[in-house]
Amino acid sequence: DIRQHITTSFPGSPGGGGSDFASFLAAGAPAFSLSSLGWSYGNYTWHTNRDTYDKIVFDDVRNNAILTAILAYMASEDSAKSSNEKSVLPINPRTGKPGEWPSPTKATRKGGLN
């Protein structure tokens, strides 16, 4: 059963990078982030000269695409709505204050103009 390999944490916490789902939550929209086994990507190949196509694990890409499609289909058929609840973030050990969710800000886009 594939469910034994899926873990969830709701409400979750904002990610440390790689996804903008926390921006959607900050604006009040339900959102979440999907992730998978990293295969030491973060500490071996990420943003180095070793970050090349030959490191792709195609079986994992295929499995992740299938899982994402299944989850999207299941969500589209579910009458229950996703929560946009935000978790209470832990105390920041450097400041002694509770962590904060990102605040929505106005985008500074210029349409490709410099």
CSV table of C-alpha atoms in Angstrom, one decimal:
chain,number,residue,atom,x,y,z
A,1,ASP,CA,0.0,0.0,0.0
A,2,ILE,CA,1.5,3.3,-1.1
A,3,ARG,CA,0.1,5.2,1.9
A,4,GLN,CA,2.7,3.6,4.2
A,5,HIS,CA,5.3,5.7,2.4
A,6,ILE,CA,3.4,9.0,2.6
A,7,THR,CA,3.6,11.3,5.6
A,8,THR,CA,1.7,14.4,6.2
A,9,SER,CA,2.0,17.3,8.6
A,10,PHE,CA,-1.0,19.6,8.8
A,11,PRO,CA,-0.8,22.4,9.5
A,12,GLY,CA,2.8,22.5,8.2
A,13,SER,CA,5.5,25.0,8.5
A,14,PRO,CA,7.0,27.3,5.8
A,15,GLY,CA,9.7,25.7,3.8
A,16,GLY,CA,13.3,26.7,3.8
A,17,GLY,CA,13.4,27.2,0.1
A,18,GLY,CA,12.5,25.5,-3.1
A,19,SER,CA,8.8,26.1,-2.9
A,20,ASP,CA,6.6,29.1,-2.6
A,21,PHE,CA,3.7,27.4,-0.9
A,22,ALA,CA,4.1,29.5,2.2
A,23,SER,CA,3.4,32.6,0.2
A,24,PHE,CA,0.0,31.2,-0.7
A,25,LEU,CA,-0.7,30.4,2.9
A,26,ALA,CA,0.4,33.8,3.9
A,27,ALA,CA,-2.2,35.2,1.5
A,28,GLY,CA,-4.9,32.9,3.0
A,29,ALA,CA,-5.0,30.3,0.2
A,30,PRO,CA,-4.8,26.6,1.1
A,31,ALA,CA,-1.4,25.2,0.0
A,32,PHE,CA,1.1,22.5,0.7
A,33,SER,CA,4.5,21.3,-0.6
A,34,LEU,CA,5.2,17.9,-2.0
A,35,SER,CA,8.7,16.4,-1.6
A,36,SER,CA,10.4,13.1,-2.0
A,37,LEU,CA,13.6,11.2,-1.1
A,38,GLY,CA,16.5,13.5,-1.7
A,39,TRP,CA,19.3,10.9,-2.4
A,40,SER,CA,21.9,13.3,-0.8
A,41,TYR,CA,21.1,15.9,-3.4
A,42,GLY,CA,21.3,18.7,-0.9
A,43,ASN,CA,24.7,17.9,0.4
A,44,TYR,CA,26.4,16.3,-2.7
A,45,THR,CA,25.2,17.6,-6.0
A,46,TRP,CA,23.0,20.6,-5.4
A,47,HIS,CA,24.4,23.8,-7.1
A,48,THR,CA,27.7,22.2,-7.8
A,49,ASN,CA,29.5,21.0,-11.0
A,50,ARG,CA,28.2,17.5,-10.1
A,51,ASP,CA,24.5,18.6,-10.5
A,52,THR,CA,24.1,16.9,-13.9
A,53,TYR,CA,21.5,15.0,-15.7
A,54,ASP,CA,23.2,11.6,-15.1
A,55,LYS,CA,22.3,11.9,-11.4
A,56,ILE,CA,18.5,11.8,-12.2
A,57,VAL,CA,16.8,8.7,-10.8
A,58,PHE,CA,14.2,8.3,-13.5
A,59,ASP,CA,12.2,5.7,-11.5
A,60,ASP,CA,11.8,8.2,-8.8
A,61,VAL,CA,10.8,10.9,-11.2
A,62,ARG,CA,8.2,8.6,-12.7
A,63,ASN,CA,6.9,7.5,-9.3
A,64,ASN,CA,6.7,11.2,-8.1
A,65,ALA,CA,4.8,12.2,-11.3
A,66,ILE,CA,2.3,9.3,-10.8
A,67,LEU,CA,1.8,10.1,-7.1
A,68,THR,CA,1.3,13.8,-7.8
A,69,ALA,CA,-1.3,12.9,-10.5
A,70,ILE,CA,-3.1,10.6,-8.1
A,71,LEU,CA,-3.1,13.2,-5.3
A,72,ALA,CA,-4.4,15.9,-7.7
A,73,TYR,CA,-7.2,13.6,-8.9
A,74,MET,CA,-8.2,12.5,-5.4
A,75,ALA,CA,-8.3,16.2,-4.3
A,76,SER,CA,-10.5,17.1,-7.3
A,77,GLU,CA,-13.0,14.4,-6.3
A,78,ASP,CA,-13.0,15.1,-2.6
A,79,SER,CA,-15.9,17.3,-1.3
A,80,ALA,CA,-13.9,18.4,1.7
A,81,LYS,CA,-11.8,21.6,1.4
A,82,SER,CA,-8.1,21.9,2.3
A,83,SER,CA,-7.3,23.9,5.4
A,84,ASN,CA,-5.4,27.2,5.2
A,85,GLU,CA,-4.6,26.9,8.9
A,86,LYS,CA,-1.0,28.0,9.8
A,87,SER,CA,1.0,26.2,12.4
A,88,VAL,CA,2.4,28.0,15.4
A,89,LEU,CA,6.1,28.3,14.7
A,90,PRO,CA,8.7,27.4,17.3
A,91,ILE,CA,10.8,29.9,19.2
A,92,ASN,CA,13.8,31.1,17.3
A,93,PRO,CA,16.8,30.3,19.5
A,94,ARG,CA,18.8,33.3,18.2
A,95,THR,CA,16.1,35.9,19.0
A,96,GLY,CA,14.0,34.1,21.7
A,97,LYS,CA,10.9,35.1,19.8
A,98,PRO,CA,8.3,32.9,18.1
A,99,GLY,CA,9.0,32.3,14.4
A,100,GLU,CA,6.9,34.3,11.9
A,101,TRP,CA,5.1,33.3,8.7
A,102,PRO,CA,6.1,35.4,5.7
A,103,SER,CA,3.8,38.4,5.2
A,104,PRO,CA,2.2,39.0,1.8
A,105,THR,CA,3.9,41.7,-0.1
A,106,LYS,CA,3.2,43.4,-3.4
A,107,ALA,CA,5.3,42.0,-6.3
A,108,THR,CA,7.8,44.3,-7.9
A,109,ARG,CA,7.5,43.0,-11.4
A,110,LYS,CA,8.4,45.2,-14.4
A,111,GLY,CA,7.4,42.9,-17.2
A,112,GLY,CA,10.9,42.1,-18.3
A,113,LEU,CA,11.9,45.8,-18.4
A,114,ASN,CA,15.2,46.7,-16.7
